mmCIF file of C-alpha atoms and ligand atoms in Angstrom:
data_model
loop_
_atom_site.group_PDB
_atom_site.id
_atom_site.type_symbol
_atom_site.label_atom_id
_atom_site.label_comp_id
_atom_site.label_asym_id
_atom_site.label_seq_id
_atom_site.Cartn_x
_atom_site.Cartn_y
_atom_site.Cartn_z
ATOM 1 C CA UNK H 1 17.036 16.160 22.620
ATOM 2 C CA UNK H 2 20.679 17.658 21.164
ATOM 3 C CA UNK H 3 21.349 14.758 20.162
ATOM 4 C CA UNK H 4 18.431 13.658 18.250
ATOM 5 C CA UNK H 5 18.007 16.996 16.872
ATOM 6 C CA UNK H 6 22.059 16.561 15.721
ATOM 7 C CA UNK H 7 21.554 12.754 14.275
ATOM 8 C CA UNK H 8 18.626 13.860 12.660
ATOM 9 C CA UNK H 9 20.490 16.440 10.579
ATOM 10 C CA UNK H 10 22.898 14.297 9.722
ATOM 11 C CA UNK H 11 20.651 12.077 7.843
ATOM 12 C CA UNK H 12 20.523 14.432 5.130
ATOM 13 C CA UNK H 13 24.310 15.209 4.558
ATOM 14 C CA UNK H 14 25.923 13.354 1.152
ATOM 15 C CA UNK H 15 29.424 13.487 3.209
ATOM 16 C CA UNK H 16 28.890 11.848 6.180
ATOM 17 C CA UNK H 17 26.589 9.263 4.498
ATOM 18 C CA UNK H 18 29.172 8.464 1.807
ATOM 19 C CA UNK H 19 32.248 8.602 4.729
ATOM 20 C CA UNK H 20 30.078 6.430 6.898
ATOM 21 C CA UNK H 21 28.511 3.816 4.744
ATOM 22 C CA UNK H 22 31.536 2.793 2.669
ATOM 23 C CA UNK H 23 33.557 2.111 6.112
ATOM 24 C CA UNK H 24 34.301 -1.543 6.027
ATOM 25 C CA UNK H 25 32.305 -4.055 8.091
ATOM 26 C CA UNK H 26 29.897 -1.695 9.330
ATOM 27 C CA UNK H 27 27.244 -3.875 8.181
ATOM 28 C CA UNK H 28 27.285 -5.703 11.372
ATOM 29 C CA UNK H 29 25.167 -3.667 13.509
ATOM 30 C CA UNK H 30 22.953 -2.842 10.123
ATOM 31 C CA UNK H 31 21.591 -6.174 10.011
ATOM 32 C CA UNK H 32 20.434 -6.243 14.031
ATOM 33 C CA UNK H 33 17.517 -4.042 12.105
ATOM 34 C CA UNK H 34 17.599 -4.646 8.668
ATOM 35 C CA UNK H 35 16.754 -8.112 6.726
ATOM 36 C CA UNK H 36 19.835 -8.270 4.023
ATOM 37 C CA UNK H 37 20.537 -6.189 1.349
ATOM 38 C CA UNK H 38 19.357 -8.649 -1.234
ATOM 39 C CA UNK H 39 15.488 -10.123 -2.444
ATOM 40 C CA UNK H 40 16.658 -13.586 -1.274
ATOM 41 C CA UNK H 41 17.862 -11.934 2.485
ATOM 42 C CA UNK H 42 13.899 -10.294 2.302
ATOM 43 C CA UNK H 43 11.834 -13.408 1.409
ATOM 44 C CA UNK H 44 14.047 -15.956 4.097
ATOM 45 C CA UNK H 45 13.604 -13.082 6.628
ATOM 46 C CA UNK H 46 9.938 -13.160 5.883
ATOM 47 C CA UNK H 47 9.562 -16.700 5.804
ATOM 48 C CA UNK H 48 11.710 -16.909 9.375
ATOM 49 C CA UNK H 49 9.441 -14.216 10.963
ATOM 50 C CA UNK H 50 6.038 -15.830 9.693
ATOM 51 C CA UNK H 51 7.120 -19.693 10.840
ATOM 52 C CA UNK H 52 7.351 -17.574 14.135
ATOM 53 C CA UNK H 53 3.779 -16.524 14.238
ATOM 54 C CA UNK H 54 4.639 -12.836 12.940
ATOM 55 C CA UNK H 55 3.066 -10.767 9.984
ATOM 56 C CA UNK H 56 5.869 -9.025 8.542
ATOM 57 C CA UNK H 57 5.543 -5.454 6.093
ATOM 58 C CA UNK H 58 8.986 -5.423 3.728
ATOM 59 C CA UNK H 59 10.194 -1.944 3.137
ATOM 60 C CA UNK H 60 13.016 -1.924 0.543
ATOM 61 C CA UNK H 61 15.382 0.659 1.581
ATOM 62 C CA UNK H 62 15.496 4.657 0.309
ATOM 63 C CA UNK H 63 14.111 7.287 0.197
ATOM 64 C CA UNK H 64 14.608 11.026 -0.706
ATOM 65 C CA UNK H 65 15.542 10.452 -4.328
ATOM 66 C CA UNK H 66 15.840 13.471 -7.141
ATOM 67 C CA UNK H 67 16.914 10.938 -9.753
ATOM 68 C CA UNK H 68 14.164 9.606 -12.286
ATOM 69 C CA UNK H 69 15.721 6.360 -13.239
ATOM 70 C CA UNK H 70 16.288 5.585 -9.536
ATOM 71 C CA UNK H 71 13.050 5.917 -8.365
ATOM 72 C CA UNK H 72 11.830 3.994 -11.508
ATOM 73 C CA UNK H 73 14.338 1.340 -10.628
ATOM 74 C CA UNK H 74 12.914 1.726 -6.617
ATOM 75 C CA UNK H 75 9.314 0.856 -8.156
ATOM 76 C CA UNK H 76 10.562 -2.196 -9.911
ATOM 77 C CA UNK H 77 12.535 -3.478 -7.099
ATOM 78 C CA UNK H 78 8.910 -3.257 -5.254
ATOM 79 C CA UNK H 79 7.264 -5.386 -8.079
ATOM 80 C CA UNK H 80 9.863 -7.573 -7.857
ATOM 81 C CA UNK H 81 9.906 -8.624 -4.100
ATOM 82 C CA UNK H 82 5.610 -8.649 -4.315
ATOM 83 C CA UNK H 83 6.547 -11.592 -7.238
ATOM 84 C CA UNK H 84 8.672 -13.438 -5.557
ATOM 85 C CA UNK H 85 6.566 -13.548 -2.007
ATOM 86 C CA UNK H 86 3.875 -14.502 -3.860
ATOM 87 C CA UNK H 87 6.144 -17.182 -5.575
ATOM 88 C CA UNK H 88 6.762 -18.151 -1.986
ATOM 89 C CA UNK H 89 3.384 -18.651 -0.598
ATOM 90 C CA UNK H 90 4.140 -15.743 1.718
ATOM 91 C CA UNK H 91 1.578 -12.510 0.768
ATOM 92 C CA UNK H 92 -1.542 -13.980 3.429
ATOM 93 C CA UNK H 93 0.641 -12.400 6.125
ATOM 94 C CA UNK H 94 3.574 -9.867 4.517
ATOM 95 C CA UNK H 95 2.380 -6.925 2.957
ATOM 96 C CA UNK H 96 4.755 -3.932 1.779
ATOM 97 C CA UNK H 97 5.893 -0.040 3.525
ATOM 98 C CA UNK H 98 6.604 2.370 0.743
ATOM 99 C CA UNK H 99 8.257 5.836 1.168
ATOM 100 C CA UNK H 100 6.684 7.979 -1.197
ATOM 101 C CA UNK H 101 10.087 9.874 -1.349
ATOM 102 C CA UNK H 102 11.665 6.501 -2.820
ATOM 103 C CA UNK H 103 9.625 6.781 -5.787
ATOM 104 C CA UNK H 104 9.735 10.413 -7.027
ATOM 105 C CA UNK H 105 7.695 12.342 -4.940
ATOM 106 C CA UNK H 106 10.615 14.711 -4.358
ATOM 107 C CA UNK H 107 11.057 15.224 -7.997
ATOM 108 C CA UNK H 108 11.034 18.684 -9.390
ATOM 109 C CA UNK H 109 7.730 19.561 -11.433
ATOM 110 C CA UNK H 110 6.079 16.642 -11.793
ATOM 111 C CA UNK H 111 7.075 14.566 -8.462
ATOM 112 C CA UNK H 112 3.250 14.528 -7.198
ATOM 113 C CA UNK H 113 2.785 12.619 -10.263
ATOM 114 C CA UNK H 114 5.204 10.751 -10.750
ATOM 115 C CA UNK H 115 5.000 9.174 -7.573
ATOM 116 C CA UNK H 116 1.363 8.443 -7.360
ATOM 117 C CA UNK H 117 2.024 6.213 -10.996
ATOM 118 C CA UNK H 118 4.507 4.405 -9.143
ATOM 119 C CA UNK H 119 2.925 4.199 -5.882
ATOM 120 C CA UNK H 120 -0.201 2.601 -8.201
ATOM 121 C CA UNK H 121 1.956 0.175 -10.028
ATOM 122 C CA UNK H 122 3.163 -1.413 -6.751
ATOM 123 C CA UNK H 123 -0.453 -1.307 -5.411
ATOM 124 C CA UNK H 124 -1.228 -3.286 -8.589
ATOM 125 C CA UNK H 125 1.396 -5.590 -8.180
ATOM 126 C CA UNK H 126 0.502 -5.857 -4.518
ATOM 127 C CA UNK H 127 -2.912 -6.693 -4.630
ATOM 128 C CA UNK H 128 -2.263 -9.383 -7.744
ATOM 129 C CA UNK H 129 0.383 -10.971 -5.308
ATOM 130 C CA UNK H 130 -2.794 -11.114 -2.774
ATOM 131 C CA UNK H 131 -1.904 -8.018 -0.754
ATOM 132 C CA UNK H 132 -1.490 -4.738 0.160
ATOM 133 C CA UNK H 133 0.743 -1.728 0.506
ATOM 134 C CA UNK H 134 0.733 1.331 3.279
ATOM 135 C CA UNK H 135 2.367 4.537 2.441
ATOM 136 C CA UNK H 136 5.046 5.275 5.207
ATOM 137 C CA UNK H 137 5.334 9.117 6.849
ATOM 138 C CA UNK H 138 7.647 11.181 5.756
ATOM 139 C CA UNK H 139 8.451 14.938 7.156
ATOM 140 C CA UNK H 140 5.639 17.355 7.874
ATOM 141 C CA UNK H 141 6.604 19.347 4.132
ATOM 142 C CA UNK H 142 5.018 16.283 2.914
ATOM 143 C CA UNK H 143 1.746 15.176 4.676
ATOM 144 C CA UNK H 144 -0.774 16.832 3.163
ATOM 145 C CA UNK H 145 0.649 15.375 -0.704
ATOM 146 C CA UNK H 146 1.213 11.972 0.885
ATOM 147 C CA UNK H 147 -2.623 11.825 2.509
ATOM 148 C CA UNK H 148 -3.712 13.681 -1.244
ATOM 149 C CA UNK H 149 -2.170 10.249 -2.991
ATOM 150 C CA UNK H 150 -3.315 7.886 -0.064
ATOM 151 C CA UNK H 151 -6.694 9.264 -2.023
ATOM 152 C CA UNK H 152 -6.330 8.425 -4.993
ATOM 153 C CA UNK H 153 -4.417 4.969 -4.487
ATOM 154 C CA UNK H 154 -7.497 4.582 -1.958
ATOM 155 C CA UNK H 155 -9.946 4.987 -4.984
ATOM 156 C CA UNK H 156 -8.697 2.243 -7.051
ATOM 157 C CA UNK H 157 -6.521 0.172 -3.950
ATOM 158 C CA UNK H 158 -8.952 1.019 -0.764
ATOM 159 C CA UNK H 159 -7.001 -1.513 1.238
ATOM 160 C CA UNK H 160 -3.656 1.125 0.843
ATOM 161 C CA UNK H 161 -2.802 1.970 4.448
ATOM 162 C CA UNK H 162 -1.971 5.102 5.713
ATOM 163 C CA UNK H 163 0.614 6.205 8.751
ATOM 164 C CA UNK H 164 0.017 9.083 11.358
ATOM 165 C CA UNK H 165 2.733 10.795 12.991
ATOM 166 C CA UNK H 166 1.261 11.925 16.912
ATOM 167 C CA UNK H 167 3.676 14.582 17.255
ATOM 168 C CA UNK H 168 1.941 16.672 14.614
ATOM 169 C CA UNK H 169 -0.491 18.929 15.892
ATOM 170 C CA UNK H 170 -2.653 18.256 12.976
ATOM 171 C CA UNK H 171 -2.948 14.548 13.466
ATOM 172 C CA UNK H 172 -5.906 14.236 16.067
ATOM 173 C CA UNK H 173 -7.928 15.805 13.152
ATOM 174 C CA UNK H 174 -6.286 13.488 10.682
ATOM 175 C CA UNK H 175 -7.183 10.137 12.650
ATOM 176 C CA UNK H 176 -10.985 11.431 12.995
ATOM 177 C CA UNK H 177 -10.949 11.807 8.700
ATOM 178 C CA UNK H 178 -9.529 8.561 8.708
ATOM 179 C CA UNK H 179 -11.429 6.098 11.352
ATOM 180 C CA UNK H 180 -13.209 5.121 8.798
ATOM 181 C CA UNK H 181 -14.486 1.556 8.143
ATOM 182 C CA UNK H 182 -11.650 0.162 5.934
ATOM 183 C CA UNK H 183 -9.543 2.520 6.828
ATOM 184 C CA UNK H 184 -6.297 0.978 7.682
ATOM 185 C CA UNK H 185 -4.066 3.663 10.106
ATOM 186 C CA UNK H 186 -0.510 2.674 11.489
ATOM 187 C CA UNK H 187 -0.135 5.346 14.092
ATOM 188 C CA UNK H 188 3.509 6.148 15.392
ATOM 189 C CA UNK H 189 5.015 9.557 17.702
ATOM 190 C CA UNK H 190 7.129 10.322 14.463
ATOM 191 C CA UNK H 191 10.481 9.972 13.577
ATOM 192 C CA UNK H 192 11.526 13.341 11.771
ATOM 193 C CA UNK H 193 13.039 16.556 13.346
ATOM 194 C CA UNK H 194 10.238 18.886 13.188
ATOM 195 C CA UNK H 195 10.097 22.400 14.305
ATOM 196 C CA UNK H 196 7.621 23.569 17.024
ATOM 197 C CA UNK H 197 5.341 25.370 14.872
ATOM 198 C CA UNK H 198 4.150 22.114 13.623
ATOM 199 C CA UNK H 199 5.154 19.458 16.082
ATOM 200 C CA UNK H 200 5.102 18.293 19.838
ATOM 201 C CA UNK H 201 8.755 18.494 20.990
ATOM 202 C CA UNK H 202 8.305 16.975 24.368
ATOM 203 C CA UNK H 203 8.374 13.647 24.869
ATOM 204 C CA UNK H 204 4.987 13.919 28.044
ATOM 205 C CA UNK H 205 3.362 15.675 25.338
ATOM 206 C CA UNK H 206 4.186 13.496 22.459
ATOM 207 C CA UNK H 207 2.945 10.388 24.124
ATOM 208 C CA UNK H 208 -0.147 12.386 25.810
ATOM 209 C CA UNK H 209 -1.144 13.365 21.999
ATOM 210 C CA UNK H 210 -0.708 9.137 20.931
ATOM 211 C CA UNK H 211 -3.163 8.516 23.492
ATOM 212 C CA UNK H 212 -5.491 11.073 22.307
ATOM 213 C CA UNK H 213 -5.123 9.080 18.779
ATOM 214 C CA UNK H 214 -5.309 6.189 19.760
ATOM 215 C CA UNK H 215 -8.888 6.800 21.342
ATOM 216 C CA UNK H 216 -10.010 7.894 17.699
ATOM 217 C CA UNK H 217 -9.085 5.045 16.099
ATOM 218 C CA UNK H 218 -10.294 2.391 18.311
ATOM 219 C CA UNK H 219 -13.020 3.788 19.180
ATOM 220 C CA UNK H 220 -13.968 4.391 14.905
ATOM 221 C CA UNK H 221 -14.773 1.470 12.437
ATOM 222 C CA UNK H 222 -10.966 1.637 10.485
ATOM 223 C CA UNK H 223 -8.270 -0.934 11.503
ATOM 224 C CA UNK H 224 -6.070 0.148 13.759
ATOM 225 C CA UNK H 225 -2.098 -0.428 13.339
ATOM 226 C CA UNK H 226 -0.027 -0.016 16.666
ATOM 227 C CA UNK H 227 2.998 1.444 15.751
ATOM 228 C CA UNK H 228 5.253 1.903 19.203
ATOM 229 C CA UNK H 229 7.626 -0.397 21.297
ATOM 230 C CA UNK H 230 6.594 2.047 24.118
ATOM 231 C CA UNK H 231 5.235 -0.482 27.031
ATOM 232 C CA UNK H 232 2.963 2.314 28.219
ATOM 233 C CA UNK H 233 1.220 2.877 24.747
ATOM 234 C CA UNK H 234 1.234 -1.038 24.097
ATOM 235 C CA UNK H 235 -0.967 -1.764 27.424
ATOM 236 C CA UNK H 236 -3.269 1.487 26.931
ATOM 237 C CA UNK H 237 -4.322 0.126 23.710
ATOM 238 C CA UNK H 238 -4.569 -3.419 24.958
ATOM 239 C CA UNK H 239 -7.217 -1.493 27.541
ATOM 240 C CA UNK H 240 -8.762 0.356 24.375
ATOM 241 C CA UNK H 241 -9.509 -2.803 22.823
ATOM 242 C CA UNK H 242 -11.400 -4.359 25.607
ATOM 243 C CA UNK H 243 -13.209 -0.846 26.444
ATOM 244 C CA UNK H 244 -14.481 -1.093 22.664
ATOM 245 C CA UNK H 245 -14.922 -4.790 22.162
ATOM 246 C CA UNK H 246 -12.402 -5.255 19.673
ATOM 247 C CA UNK H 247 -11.939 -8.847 18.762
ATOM 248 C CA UNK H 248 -8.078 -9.365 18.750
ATOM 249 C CA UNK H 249 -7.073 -9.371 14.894
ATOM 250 C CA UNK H 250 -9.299 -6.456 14.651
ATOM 251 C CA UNK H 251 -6.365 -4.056 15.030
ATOM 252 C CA UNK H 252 -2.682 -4.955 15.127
ATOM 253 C CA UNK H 253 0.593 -4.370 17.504
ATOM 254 C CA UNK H 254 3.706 -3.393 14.847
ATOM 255 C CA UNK H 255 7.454 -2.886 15.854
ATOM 256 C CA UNK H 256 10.928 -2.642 14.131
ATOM 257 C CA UNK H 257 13.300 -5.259 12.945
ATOM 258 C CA UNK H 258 15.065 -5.957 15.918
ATOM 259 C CA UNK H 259 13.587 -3.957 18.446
ATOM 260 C CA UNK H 260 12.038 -5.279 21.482
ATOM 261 C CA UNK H 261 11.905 -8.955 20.191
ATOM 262 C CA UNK H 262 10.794 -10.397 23.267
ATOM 263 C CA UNK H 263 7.953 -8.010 23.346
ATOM 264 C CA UNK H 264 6.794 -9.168 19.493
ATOM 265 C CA UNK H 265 7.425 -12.838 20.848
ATOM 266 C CA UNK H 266 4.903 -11.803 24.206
ATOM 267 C CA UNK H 267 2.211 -10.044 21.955
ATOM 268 C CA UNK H 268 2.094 -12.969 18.906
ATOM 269 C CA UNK H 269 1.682 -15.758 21.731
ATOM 270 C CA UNK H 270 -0.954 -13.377 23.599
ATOM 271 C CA UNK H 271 -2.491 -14.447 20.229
ATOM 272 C CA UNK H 272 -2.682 -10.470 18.953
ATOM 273 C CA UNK H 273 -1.986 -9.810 15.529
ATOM 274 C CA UNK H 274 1.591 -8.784 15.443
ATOM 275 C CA UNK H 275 3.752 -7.163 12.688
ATOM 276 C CA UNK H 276 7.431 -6.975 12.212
ATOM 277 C CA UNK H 277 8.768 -3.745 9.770
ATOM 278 C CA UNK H 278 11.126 -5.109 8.090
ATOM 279 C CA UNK H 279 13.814 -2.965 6.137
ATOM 280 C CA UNK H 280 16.672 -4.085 3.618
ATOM 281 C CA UNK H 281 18.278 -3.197 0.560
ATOM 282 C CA UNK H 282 21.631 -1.347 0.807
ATOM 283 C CA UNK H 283 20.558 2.388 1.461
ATOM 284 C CA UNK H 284 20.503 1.961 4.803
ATOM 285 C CA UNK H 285 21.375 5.370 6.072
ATOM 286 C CA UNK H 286 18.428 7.622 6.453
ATOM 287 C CA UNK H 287 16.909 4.834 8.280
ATOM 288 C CA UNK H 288 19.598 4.079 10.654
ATOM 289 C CA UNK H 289 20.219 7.561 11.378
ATOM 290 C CA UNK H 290 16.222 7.452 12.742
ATOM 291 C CA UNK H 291 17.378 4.291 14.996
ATOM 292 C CA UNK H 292 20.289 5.909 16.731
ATOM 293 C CA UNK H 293 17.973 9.277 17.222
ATOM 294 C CA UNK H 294 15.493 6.722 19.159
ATOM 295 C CA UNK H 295 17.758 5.475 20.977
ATOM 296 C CA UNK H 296 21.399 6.205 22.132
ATOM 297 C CA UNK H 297 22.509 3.143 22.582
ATOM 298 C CA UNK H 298 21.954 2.581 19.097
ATOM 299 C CA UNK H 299 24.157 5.493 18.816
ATOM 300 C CA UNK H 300 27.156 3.906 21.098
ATOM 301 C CA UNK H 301 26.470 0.339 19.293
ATOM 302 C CA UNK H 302 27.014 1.997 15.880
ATOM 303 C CA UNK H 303 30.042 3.931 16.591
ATOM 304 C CA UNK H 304 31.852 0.757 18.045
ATOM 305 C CA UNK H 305 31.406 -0.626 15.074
ATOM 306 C CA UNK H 306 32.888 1.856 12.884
ATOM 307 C CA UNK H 307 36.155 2.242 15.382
ATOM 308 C CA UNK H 308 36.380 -1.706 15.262
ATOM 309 C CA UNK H 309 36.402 -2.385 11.930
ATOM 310 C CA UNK H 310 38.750 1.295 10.865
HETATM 311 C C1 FAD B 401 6.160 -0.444 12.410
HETATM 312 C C2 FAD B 401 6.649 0.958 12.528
HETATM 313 C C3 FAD B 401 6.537 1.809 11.446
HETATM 314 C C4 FAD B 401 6.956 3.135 11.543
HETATM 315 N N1 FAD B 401 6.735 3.974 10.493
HETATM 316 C C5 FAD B 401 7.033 5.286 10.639
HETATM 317 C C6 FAD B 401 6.693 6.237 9.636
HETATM 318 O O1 FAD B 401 6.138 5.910 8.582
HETATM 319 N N2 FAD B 401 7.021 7.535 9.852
HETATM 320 C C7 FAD B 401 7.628 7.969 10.997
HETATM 321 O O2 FAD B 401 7.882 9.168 11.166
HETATM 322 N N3 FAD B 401 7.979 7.069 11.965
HETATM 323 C C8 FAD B 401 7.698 5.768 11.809
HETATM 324 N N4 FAD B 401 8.029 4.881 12.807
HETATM 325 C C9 FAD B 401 8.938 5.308 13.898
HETATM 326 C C10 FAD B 401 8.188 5.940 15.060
HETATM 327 O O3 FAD B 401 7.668 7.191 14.663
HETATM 328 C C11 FAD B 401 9.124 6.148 16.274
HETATM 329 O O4 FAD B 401 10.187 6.980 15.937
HETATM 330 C C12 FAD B 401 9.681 4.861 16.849
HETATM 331 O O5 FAD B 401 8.761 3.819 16.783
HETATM 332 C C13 FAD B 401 10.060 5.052 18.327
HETATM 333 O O6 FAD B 401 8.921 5.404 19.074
HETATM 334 P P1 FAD B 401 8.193 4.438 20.120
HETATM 335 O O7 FAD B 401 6.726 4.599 19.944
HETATM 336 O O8 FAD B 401 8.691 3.066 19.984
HETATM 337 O O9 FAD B 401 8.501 5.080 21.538
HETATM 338 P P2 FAD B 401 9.854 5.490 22.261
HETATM 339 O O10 FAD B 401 9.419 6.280 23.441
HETATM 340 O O11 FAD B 401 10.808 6.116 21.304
HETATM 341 O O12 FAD B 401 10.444 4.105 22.699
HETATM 342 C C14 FAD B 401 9.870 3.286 23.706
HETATM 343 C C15 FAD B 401 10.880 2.208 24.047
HETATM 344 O O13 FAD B 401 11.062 1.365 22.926
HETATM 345 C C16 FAD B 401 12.422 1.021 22.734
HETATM 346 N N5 FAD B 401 12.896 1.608 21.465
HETATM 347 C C17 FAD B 401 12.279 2.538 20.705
HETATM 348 N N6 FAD B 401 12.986 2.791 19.582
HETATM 349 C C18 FAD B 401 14.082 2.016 19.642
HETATM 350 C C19 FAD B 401 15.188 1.815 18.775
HETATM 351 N N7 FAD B 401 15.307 2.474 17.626
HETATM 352 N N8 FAD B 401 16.139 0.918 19.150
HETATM 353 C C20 FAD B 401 16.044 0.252 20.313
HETATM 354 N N9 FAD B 401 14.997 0.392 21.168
HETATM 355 C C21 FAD B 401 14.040 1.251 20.855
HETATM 356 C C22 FAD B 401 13.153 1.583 23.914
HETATM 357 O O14 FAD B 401 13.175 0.614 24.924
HETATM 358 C C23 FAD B 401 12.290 2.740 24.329
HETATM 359 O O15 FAD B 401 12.439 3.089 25.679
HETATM 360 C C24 FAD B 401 7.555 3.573 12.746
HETATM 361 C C25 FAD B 401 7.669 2.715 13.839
HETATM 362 C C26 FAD B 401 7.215 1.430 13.754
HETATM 363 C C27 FAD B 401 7.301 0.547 14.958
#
């Protein structure tokens, strides 16, 4: 729990990311969970990962941004990739993960704004490329303006999908608002430091309060996304779906780049819908910093890396 708590810090220090990310060859172990840093490294990742049988979400890498032109040039690099997957024949099974943060909702002012117009131009550009978009979780500060602009997106875009962190006390009442039909909820524990005043901090009790989600939203009309690599969670809501008579493809399993591979290989020839999240772009350090967090070996994996290549 120390050392989560001390990773998780670190994801927001300038220093460390700058020392860190500029060390030579450490891209090694960034690419067991990330696509590429390029469009071309997305779209032949995507293509690999739907020949396989997956559905893939792209999330182009960033987040946290207090500069204008950068979260302009965030947007664009999101209309961009929805082009060229269209181009490619790939948007029946690829849709896109956006971090509100990416595109200005940090912003002094006006960031509510701003990053609902740019959150709406890639739901445009999604749904002309034949898809959709889901607006990933951020910390707690920013829930209730992330579910305000799932709202309005919803309005114009009602496909958007929305993500539910279980730690949060506040998210059984969130999954009953949203079980909605249409609705489309990727539920996850959470992957933020949060303080006990708003959040779960034990693990029992973290994975007791997914449960208690997951019953929600299988048991209500939305479509429910299964966001966890956690074998437990993975077989209650295989037992959910037959308890409710959900038709496989009716809901859908979704795990990290990299993580538990086998597991996406089991689920996809199970014949269950199956998603891969799959990051790239080069601002890989907020992300990573959430892998290592998860999981120490992550942790040890990274640091060899860095002492290899010094
Ligand atoms: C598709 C997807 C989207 C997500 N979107 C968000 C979001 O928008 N907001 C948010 O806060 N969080 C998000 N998360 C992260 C999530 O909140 C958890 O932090 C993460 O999934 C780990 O929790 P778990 O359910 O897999 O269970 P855990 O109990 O953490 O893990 C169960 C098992 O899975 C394996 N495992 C888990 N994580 C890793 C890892 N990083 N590396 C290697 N093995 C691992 C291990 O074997 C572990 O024992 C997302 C996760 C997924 C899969």
């Amino acid at each position: 729990m120390i050392v989560r708590g001390t990773l998780l810090s670190l994801a927001a220090s300038e220093s460390v990311k700058n020392a860190v990310t500029s060390a030579p060859g450490i891209g090694g172990v960034v690419t067991r969970f990330a696509a590429g840093e390029s469009d071309d490294d997305a779209v032949r990742a995507t293509s690999d990962l739907q020949d396989q049988g997956f559905a893939v979400t792209l999330d182009y890498l960033g987040e946290d941004t207090l500069d204008r032109a950068q979260a302009d040039q965030t947007t664009g690099a999101y209309i961009r990739i929805l082009a060229r997957l269209a181009d490619a024949g790939l948007t029946a099974g690829t849709e896109v993960s956006l971090k509100l943060s990416a595109v200005g909702q940090a912003l002094p002012d006006d960031g509510a704004e701003i990053s609902t117009d740019n959150a709406m131009a890639i739901c445009a550009a999604a749904a002309e490329a034949g898809t959709t978009l889901t607006l990933d979780m951020e910390d707690h500060t920013t829930t209730d303006s992330t579910l305000g602009i799932l709202r309005e997106l919803r309005a114009d875009f009602p496909q958007t999908g929305a993500v539910l962190q279980a730690y949060l006390y506040r998210t059984e009442a969130d999954c009953r608002d949203l079980a909605h039909a249409g609705s489309r909820v990727r539920l996850c524990k959470g992957a933020y430091k949060e303080p006990p005043a708003v959040a779960f901090q034990d693990k029992a009790d973290v994975d007791k309060a997914y449960v208690r989600c997951l019953k929600i939203l299988m048991a209500g009309e939305g479509y429910p996304m299964i966001a966890s690599h956690d074998p437990r969670l993975i077989d209650i809501a295989g037992a959910l779906a037959v308890r409710h008579d959900r038709a496989k493809g009716t809901y859908e399993y979704q795990m990290l780049h990299g993580v538990r591979p086998d597991e996406q290989k089991r689920l996809a020839a199970d014949g269950e819908k199956m998603r891969v999240y799959v990051p790239y772009g080069d601002d890989w350090w907020g992300y990573m910093v959430r892998r290592m967090a998860e999981k120490p070996a992550n942790l040890a994996l990274f640091l060899k890396s860095l002492s290899s290549t010094s």
